[in-house]
Every structure is written in C-alpha cells, then in structure tokens.
Short mmCIF file of C-alpha atoms in Angstrom, two decimals:
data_model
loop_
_atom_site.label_atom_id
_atom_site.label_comp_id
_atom_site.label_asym_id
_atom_site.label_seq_id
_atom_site.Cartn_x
_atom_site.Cartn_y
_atom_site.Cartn_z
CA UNK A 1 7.44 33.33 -11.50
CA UNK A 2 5.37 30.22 -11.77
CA UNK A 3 4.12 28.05 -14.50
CA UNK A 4 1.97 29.04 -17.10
CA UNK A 5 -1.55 27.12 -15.81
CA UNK A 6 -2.56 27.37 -19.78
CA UNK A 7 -0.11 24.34 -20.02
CA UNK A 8 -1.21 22.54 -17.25
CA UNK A 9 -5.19 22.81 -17.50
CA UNK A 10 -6.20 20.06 -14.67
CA UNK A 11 -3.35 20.64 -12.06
CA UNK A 12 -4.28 20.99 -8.38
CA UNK A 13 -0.90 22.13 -7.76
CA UNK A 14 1.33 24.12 -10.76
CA UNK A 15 4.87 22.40 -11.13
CA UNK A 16 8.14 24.29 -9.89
CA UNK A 17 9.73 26.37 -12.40
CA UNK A 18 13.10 26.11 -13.24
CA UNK A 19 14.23 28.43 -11.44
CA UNK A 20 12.45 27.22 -8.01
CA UNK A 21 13.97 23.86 -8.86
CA UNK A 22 17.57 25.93 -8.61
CA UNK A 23 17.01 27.41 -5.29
CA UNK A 24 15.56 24.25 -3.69
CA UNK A 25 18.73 22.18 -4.88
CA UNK A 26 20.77 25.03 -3.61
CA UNK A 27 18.96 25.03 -0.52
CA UNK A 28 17.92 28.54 -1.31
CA UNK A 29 14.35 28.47 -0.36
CA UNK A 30 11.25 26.71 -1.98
CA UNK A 31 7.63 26.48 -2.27
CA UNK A 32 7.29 23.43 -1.46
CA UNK A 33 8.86 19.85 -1.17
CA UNK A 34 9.65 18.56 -5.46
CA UNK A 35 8.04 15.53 -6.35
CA UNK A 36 9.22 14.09 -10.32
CA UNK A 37 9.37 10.19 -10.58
CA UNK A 38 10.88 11.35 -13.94
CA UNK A 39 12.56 8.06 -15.65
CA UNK A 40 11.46 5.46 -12.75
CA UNK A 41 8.13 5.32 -13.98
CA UNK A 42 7.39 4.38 -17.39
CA UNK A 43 3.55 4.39 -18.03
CA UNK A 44 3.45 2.20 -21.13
CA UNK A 45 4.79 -0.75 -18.71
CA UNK A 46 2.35 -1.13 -16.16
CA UNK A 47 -0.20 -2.82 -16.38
CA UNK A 48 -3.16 -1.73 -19.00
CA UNK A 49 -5.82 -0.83 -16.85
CA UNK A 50 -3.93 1.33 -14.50
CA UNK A 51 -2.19 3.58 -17.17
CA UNK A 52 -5.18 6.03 -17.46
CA UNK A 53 -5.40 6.57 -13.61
CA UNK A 54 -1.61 7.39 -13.53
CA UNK A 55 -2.67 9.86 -16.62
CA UNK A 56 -5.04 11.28 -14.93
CA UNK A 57 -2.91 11.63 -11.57
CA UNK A 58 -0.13 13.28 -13.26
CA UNK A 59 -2.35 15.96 -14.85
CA UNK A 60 -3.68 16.57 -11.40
CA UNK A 61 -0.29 17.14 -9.85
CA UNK A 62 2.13 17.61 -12.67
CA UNK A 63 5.64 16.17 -12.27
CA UNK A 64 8.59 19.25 -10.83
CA UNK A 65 10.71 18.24 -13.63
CA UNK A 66 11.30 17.45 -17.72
CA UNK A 67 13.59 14.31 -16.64
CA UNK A 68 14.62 12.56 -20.28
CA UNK A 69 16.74 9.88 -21.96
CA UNK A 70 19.42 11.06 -24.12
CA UNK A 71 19.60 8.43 -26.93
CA UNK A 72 21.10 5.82 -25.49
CA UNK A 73 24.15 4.05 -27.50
CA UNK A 74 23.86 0.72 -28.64
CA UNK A 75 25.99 -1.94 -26.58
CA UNK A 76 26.97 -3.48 -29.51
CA UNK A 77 27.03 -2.68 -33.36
CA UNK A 78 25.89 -3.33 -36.34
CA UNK A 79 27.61 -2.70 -39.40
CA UNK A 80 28.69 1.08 -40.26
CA UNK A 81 27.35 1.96 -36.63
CA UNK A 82 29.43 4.14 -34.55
CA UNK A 83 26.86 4.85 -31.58
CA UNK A 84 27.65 2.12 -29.70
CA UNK A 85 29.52 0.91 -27.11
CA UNK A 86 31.28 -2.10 -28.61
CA UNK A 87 31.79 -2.26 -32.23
CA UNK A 88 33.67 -5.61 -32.86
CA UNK A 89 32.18 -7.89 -34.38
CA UNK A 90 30.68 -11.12 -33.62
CA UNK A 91 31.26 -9.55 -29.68
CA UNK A 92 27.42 -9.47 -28.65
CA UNK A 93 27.57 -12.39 -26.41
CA UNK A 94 23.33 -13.10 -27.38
CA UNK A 95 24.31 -13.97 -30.74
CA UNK A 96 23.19 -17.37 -31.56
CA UNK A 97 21.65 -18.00 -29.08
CA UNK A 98 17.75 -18.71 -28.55
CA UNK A 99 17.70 -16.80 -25.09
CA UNK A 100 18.83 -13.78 -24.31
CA UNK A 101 21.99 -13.49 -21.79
CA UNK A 102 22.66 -11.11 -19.55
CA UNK A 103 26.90 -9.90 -19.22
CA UNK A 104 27.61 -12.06 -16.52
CA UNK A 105 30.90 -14.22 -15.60
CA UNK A 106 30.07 -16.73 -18.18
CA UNK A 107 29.53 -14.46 -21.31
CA UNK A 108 31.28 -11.52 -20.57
CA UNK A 109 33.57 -9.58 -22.91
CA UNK A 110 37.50 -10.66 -22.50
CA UNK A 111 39.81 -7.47 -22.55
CA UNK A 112 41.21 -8.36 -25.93
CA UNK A 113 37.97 -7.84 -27.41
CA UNK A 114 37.53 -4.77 -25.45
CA UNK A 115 40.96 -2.99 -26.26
CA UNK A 116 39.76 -3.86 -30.16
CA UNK A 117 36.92 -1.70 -29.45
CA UNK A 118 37.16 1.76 -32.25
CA UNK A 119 38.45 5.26 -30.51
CA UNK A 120 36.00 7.61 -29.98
CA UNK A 121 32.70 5.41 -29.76
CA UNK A 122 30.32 6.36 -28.50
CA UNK A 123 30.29 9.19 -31.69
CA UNK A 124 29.70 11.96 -29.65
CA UNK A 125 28.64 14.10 -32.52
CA UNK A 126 25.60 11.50 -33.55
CA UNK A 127 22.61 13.58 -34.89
CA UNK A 128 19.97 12.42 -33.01
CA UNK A 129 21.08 12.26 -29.58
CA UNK A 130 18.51 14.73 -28.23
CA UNK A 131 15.60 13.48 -30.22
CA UNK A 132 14.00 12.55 -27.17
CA UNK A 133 13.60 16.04 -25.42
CA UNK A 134 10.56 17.04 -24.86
CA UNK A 135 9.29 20.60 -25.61
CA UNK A 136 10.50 23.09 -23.16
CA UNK A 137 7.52 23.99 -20.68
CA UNK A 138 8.90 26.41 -17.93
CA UNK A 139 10.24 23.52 -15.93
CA UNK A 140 13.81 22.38 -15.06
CA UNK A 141 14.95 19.93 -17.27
CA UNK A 142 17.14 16.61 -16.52
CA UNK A 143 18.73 14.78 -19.31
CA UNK A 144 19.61 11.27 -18.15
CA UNK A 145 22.69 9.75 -19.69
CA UNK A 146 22.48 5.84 -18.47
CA UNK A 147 25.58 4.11 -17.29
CA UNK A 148 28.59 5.66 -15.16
CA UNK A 149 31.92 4.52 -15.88
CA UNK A 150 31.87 1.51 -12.66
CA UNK A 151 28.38 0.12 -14.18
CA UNK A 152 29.81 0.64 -17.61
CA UNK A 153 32.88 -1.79 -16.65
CA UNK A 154 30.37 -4.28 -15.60
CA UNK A 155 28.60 -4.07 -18.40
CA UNK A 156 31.28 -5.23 -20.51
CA UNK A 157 32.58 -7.51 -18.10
CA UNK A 158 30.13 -8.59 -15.43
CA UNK A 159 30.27 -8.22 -11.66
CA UNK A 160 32.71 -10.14 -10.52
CA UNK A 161 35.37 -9.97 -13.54
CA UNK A 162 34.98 -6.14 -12.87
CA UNK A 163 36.02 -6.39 -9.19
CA UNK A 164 39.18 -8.61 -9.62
CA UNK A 165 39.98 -6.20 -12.47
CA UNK A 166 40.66 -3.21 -10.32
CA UNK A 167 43.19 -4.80 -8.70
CA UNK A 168 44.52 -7.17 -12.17
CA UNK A 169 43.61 -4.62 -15.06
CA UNK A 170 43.95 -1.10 -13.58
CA UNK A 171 45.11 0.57 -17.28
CA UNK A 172 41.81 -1.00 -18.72
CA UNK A 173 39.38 0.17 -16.22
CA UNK A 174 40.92 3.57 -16.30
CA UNK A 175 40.73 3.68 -19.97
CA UNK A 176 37.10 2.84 -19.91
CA UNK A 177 36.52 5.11 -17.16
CA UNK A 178 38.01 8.10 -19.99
CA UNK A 179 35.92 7.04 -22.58
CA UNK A 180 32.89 7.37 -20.12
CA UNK A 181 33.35 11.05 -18.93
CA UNK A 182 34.67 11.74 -22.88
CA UNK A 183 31.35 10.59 -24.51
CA UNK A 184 29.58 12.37 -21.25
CA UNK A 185 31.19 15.92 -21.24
CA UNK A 186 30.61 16.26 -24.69
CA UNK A 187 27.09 15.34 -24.40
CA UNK A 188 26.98 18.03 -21.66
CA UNK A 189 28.12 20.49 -23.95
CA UNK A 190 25.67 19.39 -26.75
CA UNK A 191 22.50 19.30 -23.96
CA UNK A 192 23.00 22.53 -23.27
CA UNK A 193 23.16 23.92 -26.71
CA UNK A 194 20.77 21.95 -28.35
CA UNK A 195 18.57 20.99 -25.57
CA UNK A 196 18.61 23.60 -22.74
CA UNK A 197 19.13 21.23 -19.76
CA UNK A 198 19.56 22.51 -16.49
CA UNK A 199 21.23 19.12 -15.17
CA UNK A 200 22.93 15.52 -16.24
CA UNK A 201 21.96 12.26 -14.67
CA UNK A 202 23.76 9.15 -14.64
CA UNK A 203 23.81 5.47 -12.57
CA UNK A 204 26.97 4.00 -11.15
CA UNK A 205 24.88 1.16 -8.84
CA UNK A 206 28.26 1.53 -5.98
CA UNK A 207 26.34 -0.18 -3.48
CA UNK A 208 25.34 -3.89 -2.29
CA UNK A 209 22.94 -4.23 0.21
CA UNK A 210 25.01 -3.73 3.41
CA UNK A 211 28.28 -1.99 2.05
CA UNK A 212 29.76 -0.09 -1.42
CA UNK A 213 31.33 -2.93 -3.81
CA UNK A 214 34.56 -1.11 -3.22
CA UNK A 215 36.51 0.38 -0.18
CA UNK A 216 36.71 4.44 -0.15
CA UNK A 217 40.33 3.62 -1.32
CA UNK A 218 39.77 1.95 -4.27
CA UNK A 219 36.66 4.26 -5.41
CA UNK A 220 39.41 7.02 -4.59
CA UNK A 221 41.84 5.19 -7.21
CA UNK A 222 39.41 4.46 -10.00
CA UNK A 223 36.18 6.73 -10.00
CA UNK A 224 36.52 9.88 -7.60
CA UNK A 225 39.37 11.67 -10.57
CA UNK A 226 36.06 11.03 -13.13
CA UNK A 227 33.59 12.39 -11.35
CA UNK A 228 35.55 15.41 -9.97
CA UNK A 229 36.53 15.93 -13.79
CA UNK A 230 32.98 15.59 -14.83
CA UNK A 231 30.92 17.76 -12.38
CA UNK A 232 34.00 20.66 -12.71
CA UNK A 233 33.39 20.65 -16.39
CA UNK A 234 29.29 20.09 -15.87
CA UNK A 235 29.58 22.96 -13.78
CA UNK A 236 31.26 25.02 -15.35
CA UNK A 237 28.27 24.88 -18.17
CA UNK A 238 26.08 25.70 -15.35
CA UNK A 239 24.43 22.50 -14.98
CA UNK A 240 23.83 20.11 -11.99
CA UNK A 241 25.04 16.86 -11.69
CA UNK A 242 22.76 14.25 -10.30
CA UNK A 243 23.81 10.63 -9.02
CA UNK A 244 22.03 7.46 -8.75
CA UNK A 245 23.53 4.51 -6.97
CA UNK A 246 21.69 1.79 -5.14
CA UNK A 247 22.84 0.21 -1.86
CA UNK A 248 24.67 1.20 0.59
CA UNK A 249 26.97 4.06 0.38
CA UNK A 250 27.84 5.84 3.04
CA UNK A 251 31.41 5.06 2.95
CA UNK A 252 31.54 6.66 -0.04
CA UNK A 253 29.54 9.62 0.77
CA UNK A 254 32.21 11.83 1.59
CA UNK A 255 33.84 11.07 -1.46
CA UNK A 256 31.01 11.42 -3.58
CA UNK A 257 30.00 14.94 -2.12
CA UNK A 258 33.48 16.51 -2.33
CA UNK A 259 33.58 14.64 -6.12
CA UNK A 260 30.85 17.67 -6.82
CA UNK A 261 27.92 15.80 -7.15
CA UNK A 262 24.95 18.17 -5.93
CA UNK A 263 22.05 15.54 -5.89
CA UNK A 264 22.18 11.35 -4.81
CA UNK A 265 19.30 9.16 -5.69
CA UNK A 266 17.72 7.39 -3.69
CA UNK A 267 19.28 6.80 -0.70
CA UNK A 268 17.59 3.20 -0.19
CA UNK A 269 15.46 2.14 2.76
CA UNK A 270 16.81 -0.85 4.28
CA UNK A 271 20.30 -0.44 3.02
CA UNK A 272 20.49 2.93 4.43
CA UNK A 273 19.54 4.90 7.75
CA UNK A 274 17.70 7.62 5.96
CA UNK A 275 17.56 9.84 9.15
CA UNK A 276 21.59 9.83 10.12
CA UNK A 277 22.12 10.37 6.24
CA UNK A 278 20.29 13.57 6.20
CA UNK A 279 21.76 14.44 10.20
CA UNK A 280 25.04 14.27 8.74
CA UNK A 281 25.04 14.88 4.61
CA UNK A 282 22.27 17.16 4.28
CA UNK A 283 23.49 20.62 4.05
CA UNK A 284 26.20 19.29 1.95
CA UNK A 285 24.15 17.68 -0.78
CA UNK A 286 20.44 17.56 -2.14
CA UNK A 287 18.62 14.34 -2.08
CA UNK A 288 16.59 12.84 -4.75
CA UNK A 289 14.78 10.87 -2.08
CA UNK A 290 12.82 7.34 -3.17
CA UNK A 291 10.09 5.74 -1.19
CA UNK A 292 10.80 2.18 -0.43
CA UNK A 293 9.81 -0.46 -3.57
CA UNK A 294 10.91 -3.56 -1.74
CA UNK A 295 8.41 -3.62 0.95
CA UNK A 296 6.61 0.14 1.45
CA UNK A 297 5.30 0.29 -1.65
CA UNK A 298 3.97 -2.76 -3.34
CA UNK A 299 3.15 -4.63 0.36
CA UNK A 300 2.05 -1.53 2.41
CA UNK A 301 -1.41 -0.54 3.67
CA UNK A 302 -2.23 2.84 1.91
CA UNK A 303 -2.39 4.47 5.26
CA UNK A 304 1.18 3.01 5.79
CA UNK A 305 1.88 4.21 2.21
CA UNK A 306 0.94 7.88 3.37
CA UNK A 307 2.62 7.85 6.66
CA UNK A 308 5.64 6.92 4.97
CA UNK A 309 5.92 9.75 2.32
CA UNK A 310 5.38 12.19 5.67
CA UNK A 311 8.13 10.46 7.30
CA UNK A 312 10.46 10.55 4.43
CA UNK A 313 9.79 14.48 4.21
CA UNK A 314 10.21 15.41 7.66
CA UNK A 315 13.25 13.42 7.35
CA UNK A 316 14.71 15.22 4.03
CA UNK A 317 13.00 18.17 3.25
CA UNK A 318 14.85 21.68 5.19
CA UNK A 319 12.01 23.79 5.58
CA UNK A 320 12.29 27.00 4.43
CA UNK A 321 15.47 25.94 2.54
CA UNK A 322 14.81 22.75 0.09
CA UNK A 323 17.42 20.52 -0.46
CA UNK A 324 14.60 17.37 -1.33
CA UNK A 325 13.04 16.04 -4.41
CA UNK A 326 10.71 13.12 -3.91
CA UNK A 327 10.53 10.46 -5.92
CA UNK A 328 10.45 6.09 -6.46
CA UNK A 329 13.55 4.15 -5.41
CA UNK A 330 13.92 2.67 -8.43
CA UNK A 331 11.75 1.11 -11.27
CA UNK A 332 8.32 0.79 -10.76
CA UNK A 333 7.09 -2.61 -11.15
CA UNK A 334 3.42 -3.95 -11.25
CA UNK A 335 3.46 -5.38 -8.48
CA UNK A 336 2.45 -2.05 -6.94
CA UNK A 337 -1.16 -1.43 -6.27
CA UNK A 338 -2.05 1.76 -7.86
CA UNK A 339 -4.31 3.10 -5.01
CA UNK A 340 -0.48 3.01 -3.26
CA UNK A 341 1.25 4.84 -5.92
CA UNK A 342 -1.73 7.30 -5.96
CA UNK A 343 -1.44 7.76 -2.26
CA UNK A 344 2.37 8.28 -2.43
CA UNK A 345 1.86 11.24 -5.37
CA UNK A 346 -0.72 12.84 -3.52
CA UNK A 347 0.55 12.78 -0.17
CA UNK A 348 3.63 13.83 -1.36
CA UNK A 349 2.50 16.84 -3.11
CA UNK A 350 -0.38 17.86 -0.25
CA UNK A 351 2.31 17.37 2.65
CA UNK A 352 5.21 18.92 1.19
CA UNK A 353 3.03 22.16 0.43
CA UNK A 354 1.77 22.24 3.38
CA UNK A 355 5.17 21.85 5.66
CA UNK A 356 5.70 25.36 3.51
CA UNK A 357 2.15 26.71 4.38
CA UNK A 358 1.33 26.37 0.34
CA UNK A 359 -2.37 25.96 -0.33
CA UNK A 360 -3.53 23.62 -3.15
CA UNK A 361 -4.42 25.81 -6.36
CA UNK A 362 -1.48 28.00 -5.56
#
C-alpha cells in the first residue's frame, strides 16, 4: 500500500503510510528511513522570506507523519473555564504585572493554592479538544498532548521548588502526577474515537545537560508507576506512546523502556553518545532521532549539515528493520540558515531511501 500521489501532487518521494510507519516502529521492516519534523517546526515563525521555500520543500518530500496539538488547556482560568490547569483565582502569577513572568522560584504557585485547584480539571470531556486534527490522508497520525506529569510539577512550581518537593511534598507531586495520566488516558480514549490516532506524544524534559534531574530511584518513586499505567492503558487502545525529554538520560533509559514507552525523542547531541545509545537501547526502543540545533544546524557548513544527517542514520536506522524516524532536536529557531534545513530534509529523505535501495519517485 502506499499513498495516494493524487494528494501529494509535487512529491519526489510519497510519505509512509500508516501502516509502514507501524512496522518501522516495530522494527518490522521499512522502505526507507521516516523523516516528520512534525511539531518542532512551525512555519508561521520563521522568518518571512524563508516560509515559501520550506512550503515548497515539504511538498517535494512530504512529512512521514500527521503529528498535531491536541487543544492545549489553559494554565490558568478565566471565569466559568474548566479547561485549564489552575482555576483559582487571582493564581496567574503575570497578573499585574507589565512583563510577562515565567514560573520560576520567585513567582511560583505555593501548594495551598495548588491543593485549591477544582477536581477533575483539565475537563476531559471539553468539546473541542480535537479541533486541531487535520484531515486524515493515509498517513500515521501523532496527537501531541504537551506536558508530562515531572514538567507539569514545574510548571506550577518551578525548577527548583519541584526538586526539593520530591523529597518535602511527596502526596502533592503524586497527586499531580494522577491528574496528569487522568486528563491523558482519557484523551487517549477520545483520540482514538474521534480522531483516529495511531500514537500519543508528550514532554517530561528529565534531563540536564550532563545527567537526569533525578536519580533512577527517585524517577522509580514518582514517575515510572505513571508511565507504566499510561502506555498499558495507551496500549491497550492500540496506540504508541512516544517520549520527548531533553538532556541526558541514560540513567533513566532502562526505566523508561521497561515503563512501555516505544519511541524517545531526541536523544541530544552533546548530552548524549548517540552511537552507545543505539549499541545498547536500540532493539529495545525506536528513536525519534533530532539533528543537533545547538551547533550542527544553525553554525554548520551545509556539507557538514549533510554529512551529519548520514551519520545520524547509519547510527539509528536498522536496515532492513526500521526502528528510526528523523527529525529536529527541538524547536527550530531562525537562527538556522535555510539552505541547512533544506540540506538536512533532503539528505535525509535521499540517504535513508537509498540505505534501503528505494529510488526517488518510488
């Protein structure tokens, strides 16, 4: 089966269908390597004059996935509002202020504020929360729920409150942790239903640049019992469960991979060494893989840009078997040159077939 070329009129290469997208994350066989930046690049925020040559690029090689937001819930509400994360009022740290603040140490959310917060927000029944699917097009389809139930604590409580609390608050982070995978298995059930995903995506950001924010203990304690209960109940829908953390976390791999999750993103350059990753995790687990956006990318020759993408492939990608979707570590930014971004897509695309002995126009 492949996709229907009527749909995708300008494509040098047809997308994966679905159901090639299922073998190559089972490591079942493939065409060729995936390539979907999916929700790391947004168009409409680069810069104006290179939005039509990213157009134009992605018509030429169409992305291997439908990767979408599910409607994200407010962090804070206003009146009446029950999609939200935080419904007392006068909470939103911003207000009255001229500038906006992040959730740090200095403006974060005390826990009496928190344990005010109404049961059963986010509404999990909310009417719109797959208005942003897009029409179904052969394609697997990712629907990417935002922040995991460790990024969710710091949201409400910033970085380093968040840390002291697992040892000072346990009951409160577990009881945000449940409200998490609540508000996320029912919007499993719902994607399926109404939306006809294939797989779930959230962040939990469990790594720092040389080390996980938490030993494999304490992620044992607090998060593993979430995410095992999570991707046993995503599974048993029949979807995949797909993980993005930056940093550093090996650690944490094992722990991670015997949670259930079947794909990590984006297993960072410099944080990480890609090649003992996939030596020792890669018949365990697919890899969303990300080229480098701290130094590849934006500073890079285009010639490094290329050899790069082949590197990361030979380094991922099983041949004959899968297991790799290629994508950007994280947020593009403009400080990217597009001829780079344009290598990276095409190389990606023109290597990765050809490892598979795939001809463009197949």
């Amino acid at each position: 089966m492949v996709c229907d070329r009527r749909k995708f009129p300008k494509a040098e290469m047809l997308p994966l269908t679905r159901e090639e997208m299922i073998s190559l994350l089972k490591g079942n066989g493939t065409p060729r390597v995936g390539v979907a930046c999916g929700n790391w690049l947004h168009i409409d925020e680069l810069a104006f004059q290179d939005q039509k040559p990213v157009e134009d690029l992605l018509e030429r090689f169409p992305e291997d996935m439908q990767v979408f937001y599910l409607k994200k819930p407010k962090l804070f509400a206003e009146d009446g509002d029950r999609y939200t994360w935080c419904d007392v009022a006068g909470a939103d740290p911003s207000i009255g202020r001229k500038e906006i603040v992040g959730v740090d140490e200095e403006h974060a959310l005390d826990w009496e504020v928190i344990r005010r917060i109404s049961e059963h927000l986010p509404d999990a029944e909310e009417a719109t929360m797959y208005c942003n699917a897009p029409v179904e097009d052969g394609r697997y389809r990712l629907a990417w729920f935002s922040d995991g139930p460790w990024t969710r604590l710091w949201d409400y409580r910033g970085m380093t409150n968040s840390l002291i609390d697992l040892y000072t608050n346990p009951e409160d982070v577990h009881h945000v942790c449940r409200r998490v995978v609540d508000f996320f298995k029912r919007a499993a059930k719902r994607g399926v239903e109404e939306a006809h995903i294939d797989g779930i995506a959230f962040g939990d950001d469990l790594g720092m640049q040389k080390g996980p924010f938490m030993s494999p203990e304490m992620f044992r304690e607090f998060y593993y019992p979430y995410y095992v209960e999570l991707c046993e109940y995503a599974h048993s829908l029949g979807l995949h469960v797909w993980l993005h953390s930056c940093g550093d976390v090996r650690k944490l791999l094992p722990d991670i991979i015997k949670s259930g999750i079947d794909v990590l993103h984006p297993i960072q350059k410099y944080a990480m060494e890609e090649q003992e990753i996939a030596d020792t995790f890669g018949n365990q687990i697919s890899f969303w893989a990300g080229i480098d956006l701290q130094r590849v990318l934006p500073f890079g020759s285009v010639e490094e840009v290329r050899e790069e993408t082949r590197h990361f492939i030979d380094v991922f990608h099983q041949r004959g078997k899968g297991r790799m979707v290629f994508t950007l570590n994280n947020r593009m930014q403009d400080n990217v040159p597009i001829e780079n971004f344009i290598a990276f897509i095409e190389e990606a695309h023109r290597y990765g077939a050809a490892i598979e002995g795939v001809k463009e126009n197949e």
